[in-house]
GROMACS .gro file of C-alpha atoms in nm:
model
  162
    1MET     CA    1  11.823   8.456   4.676
    2ALA     CA    2  11.471   8.501   4.817
    3VAL     CA    3  11.489   8.888   4.725
    4ALA     CA    4  11.619   8.777   4.388
    5VAL     CA    5  11.313   8.557   4.332
    6TYR     CA    6  11.080   8.801   4.463
    7VAL     CA    7  11.221   9.076   4.219
    8ALA     CA    8  11.218   8.827   3.934
    9ILE     CA    9  10.847   8.733   3.991
   10ILE     CA   10  10.745   9.101   4.023
   11VAL     CA   11  10.913   9.178   3.693
   12LEU     CA   12  10.776   8.877   3.514
   13ILE     CA   13  10.408   8.956   3.635
   14ARG     CA   14  10.435   9.314   3.525
   15LEU     CA   15  10.572   9.192   3.167
   16SER     CA   16  10.290   8.924   3.153
   17GLY     CA   17  10.030   9.196   3.157
   18LYS     CA   18   9.727   9.315   3.336
   19ARG     CA   19   9.521   8.981   3.294
   20THR     CA   20   9.760   8.822   3.535
   21LEU     CA   21   9.644   9.039   3.803
   22ALA     CA   22   9.271   9.010   3.712
   23LYS     CA   23   9.015   8.857   3.945
   24MET     CA   24   9.055   8.490   3.958
   25ASN     CA   25   8.892   8.214   3.768
   26ALA     CA   26   8.976   7.843   3.842
   27PHE     CA   27   9.272   7.858   3.590
   28ASP     CA   28   9.414   8.171   3.742
   29LEU     CA   29   9.413   8.013   4.109
   30VAL     CA   30   9.592   7.724   4.000
   31VAL     CA   31   9.868   7.931   3.833
   32THR     CA   32   9.870   8.146   4.155
   33VAL     CA   33   9.920   7.859   4.368
   34ALA     CA   34  10.202   7.716   4.155
   35LEU     CA   35  10.368   8.039   4.159
   36GLY     CA   36  10.381   8.076   4.524
   37SER     CA   37  10.493   7.715   4.544
   38SER     CA   38  10.778   7.776   4.300
   39LEU     CA   39  10.865   8.087   4.485
   40ALA     CA   40  10.865   7.902   4.811
   41THR     CA   41  11.093   7.609   4.658
   42VAL     CA   42  11.334   7.857   4.510
   43ALA     CA   43  11.356   8.084   4.826
   44LEU     CA   44  11.397   7.786   5.072
   45SER     CA   45  11.565   7.499   4.881
   46LYS     CA   46  11.946   7.526   4.863
   47SER     CA   47  11.927   7.246   4.567
   48THR     CA   48  11.714   7.475   4.352
   49LYS     CA   49  11.930   7.715   4.148
   50LEU     CA   50  11.771   8.086   4.101
   51VAL     CA   51  11.804   8.058   3.712
   52GLU     CA   52  11.581   7.742   3.756
   53GLY     CA   53  11.345   7.886   3.971
   54VAL     CA   54  11.291   8.182   3.764
   55LEU     CA   55  11.262   7.990   3.446
   56GLY     CA   56  10.984   7.774   3.623
   57ILE     CA   57  10.812   8.099   3.691
   58ALA     CA   58  10.838   8.234   3.346
   59VAL     CA   59  10.713   7.919   3.213
   60LEU     CA   60  10.403   7.947   3.436
   61LEU     CA   61  10.337   8.285   3.334
   62GLY     CA   62  10.384   8.212   2.976
   63LEU     CA   63  10.134   7.929   2.984
   64GLN     CA   64   9.874   8.147   3.149
   65TYR     CA   65   9.959   8.414   2.883
   66VAL     CA   66   9.888   8.151   2.606
   67VAL     CA   67   9.583   8.008   2.759
   68ALA     CA   68   9.438   8.349   2.823
   69TRP     CA   69   9.533   8.441   2.440
   70LEU     CA   70   9.346   8.105   2.310
   71SER     CA   71   9.055   8.170   2.512
   72ILE     CA   72   8.992   8.511   2.352
   73ARG     CA   73   9.014   8.353   2.014
   74SER     CA   74   8.840   7.992   2.068
   75LYS     CA   75   8.511   7.945   2.227
   76LYS     CA   76   8.626   7.597   2.314
   77VAL     CA   77   8.924   7.693   2.502
   78ARG     CA   78   8.725   7.958   2.675
   79GLN     CA   79   8.450   7.694   2.785
   80LEU     CA   80   8.740   7.450   2.914
   81VAL     CA   81   8.904   7.727   3.120
   82LYS     CA   82   8.607   7.941   3.218
   83ALA     CA   83   8.283   7.871   3.369
   84GLU     CA   84   7.962   8.057   3.258
   85PRO     CA   85   7.813   8.309   3.450
   86GLN     CA   86   7.483   8.167   3.624
   87MET     CA   87   7.147   8.372   3.698
   88LEU     CA   88   7.061   8.305   4.065
   89LEU     CA   89   6.754   8.521   4.112
   90HIS     CA   90   6.521   8.648   3.846
   91ASN     CA   91   6.264   8.920   3.905
   92GLY     CA   92   6.294   8.891   4.273
   93GLN     CA   93   6.226   8.513   4.254
   94PHE     CA   94   6.510   8.252   4.342
   95LEU     CA   95   6.616   8.000   4.073
   96GLU     CA   96   6.639   7.699   4.304
   97ARG     CA   97   6.799   7.470   4.030
   98ALA     CA   98   7.071   7.723   3.981
   99LEU     CA   99   7.128   7.775   4.348
  100ARG     CA  100   7.167   7.396   4.407
  101LYS     CA  101   7.391   7.362   4.094
  102GLU     CA  102   7.624   7.638   4.219
  103ARG     CA  103   7.605   7.566   4.599
  104VAL     CA  104   7.495   7.897   4.686
  105THR     CA  105   7.218   8.003   4.961
  106HIS     CA  106   6.946   8.221   4.968
  107ASP     CA  107   7.124   8.414   5.246
  108GLU     CA  108   7.443   8.481   5.036
  109VAL     CA  109   7.210   8.608   4.757
  110ARG     CA  110   7.041   8.843   5.001
  111ALA     CA  111   7.382   8.967   5.132
  112ALA     CA  112   7.484   9.057   4.772
  113VAL     CA  113   7.154   9.252   4.718
  114ARG     CA  114   7.202   9.418   5.050
  115GLN     CA  115   7.584   9.509   4.970
  116GLN     CA  116   7.421   9.710   4.657
  117GLY     CA  117   7.176   9.911   4.899
  118VAL     CA  118   6.860   9.731   4.781
  119LEU     CA  119   6.607   9.660   5.041
  120ALA     CA  120   6.361   9.454   4.844
  121LEU     CA  121   6.417   9.151   4.609
  122ASP     CA  122   6.138   9.258   4.395
  123GLN     CA  123   6.324   9.558   4.304
  124VAL     CA  124   6.593   9.318   4.169
  125ALA     CA  125   6.597   9.205   3.782
  126ALA     CA  126   6.880   8.971   3.825
  127VAL     CA  127   7.139   8.848   4.045
  128VAL     CA  128   7.429   8.664   3.853
  129LEU     CA  129   7.709   8.454   3.990
  130GLU     CA  130   8.004   8.551   3.785
  131THR     CA  131   8.293   8.360   3.656
  132ASP     CA  132   8.513   8.476   3.944
  133GLY     CA  133   8.267   8.382   4.214
  134SER     CA  134   8.152   8.740   4.281
  135MET     CA  135   7.777   8.813   4.237
  136SER     CA  136   7.636   9.098   4.030
  137VAL     CA  137   7.302   9.262   4.122
  138ILE     CA  138   7.102   9.442   3.841
  139GLN     CA  139   6.813   9.647   3.964
  140HIS     CA  140   6.485   9.702   3.754
  141SER     CA  141   6.509   9.979   3.531
  142ASP     CA  142   6.346  10.120   3.205
  143GLN     CA  143   6.180   9.799   3.072
  144SER     CA  144   6.230   9.923   2.702
  145GLN     CA  145   6.613   9.880   2.734
  146SER     CA  146   6.772   9.565   2.613
  147ALA     CA  147   6.907   9.309   2.858
  148SER     CA  148   7.213   9.263   2.642
  149ALA     CA  149   7.464   9.250   2.951
  150LEU     CA  150   7.299   8.907   3.040
  151GLU     CA  151   7.324   8.755   2.687
  152ASP     CA  152   7.570   8.497   2.814
  153VAL     CA  153   7.436   8.407   3.132
  154GLN     CA  154   7.282   8.063   3.211
  155GLY     CA  155   6.944   8.054   3.321
  156GLN     CA  156   6.826   8.381   3.189
  157VAL     CA  157   6.463   8.368   3.074
  158GLY     CA  158   6.435   8.230   2.743
  159LYS     CA  159   6.776   8.050   2.760
  160GLU     CA  160   6.789   7.708   2.840
  161GLN     CA  161   6.954   7.562   3.175
  162SER     CA  162   7.238   7.348   3.131
   0.00000   0.00000   0.00000
C-alpha cells in the first residue's frame, strides 16, 4: 500500500504543477507537513483505505492550487498567505528595527553577504529577507539605474515601515 500511495502522491504533485515544488512559504510548509502526515497515515494504518488517503492528498494539493491561484489574482489573499520581503541592510547600514522584527542577527546578514563573495558591507546596496526565508544581496551598481526590484520590499528608503 505504501508504494501505491507514494506513486499516487508523485502523480498528483506532477499534475498540480511547478508551484507545488517552489520554495516554501508558511502556507506551503503547512501543506507539505499535512501531505507527509497523510502519506504516513495511509502507509501505516490498516484502517485507512488507499482511496481515502489518495483523496485526502488530492484535496490538500487542490487547496494549495486554489490558494495559489487566488493569491495571484487577489492582493488580500496574497497578503494573508505570504509575508512581504523585508530590507535588513541598506547602503551598508543595518536596519535594527527590521532585524528585531524578523529575528535576524547581524551575523546572519554578514554570512549572506559573504556567500555572495562580497567582502565589505559598504559594497552592498541592500540585503532583503525574502518571503521564503532566503536573503537576497544586492550590490551597488550604476546609480542611474532604477531600483524597481525593491518596489515591494518593506523598509526601503521612502517607504514606511510597518
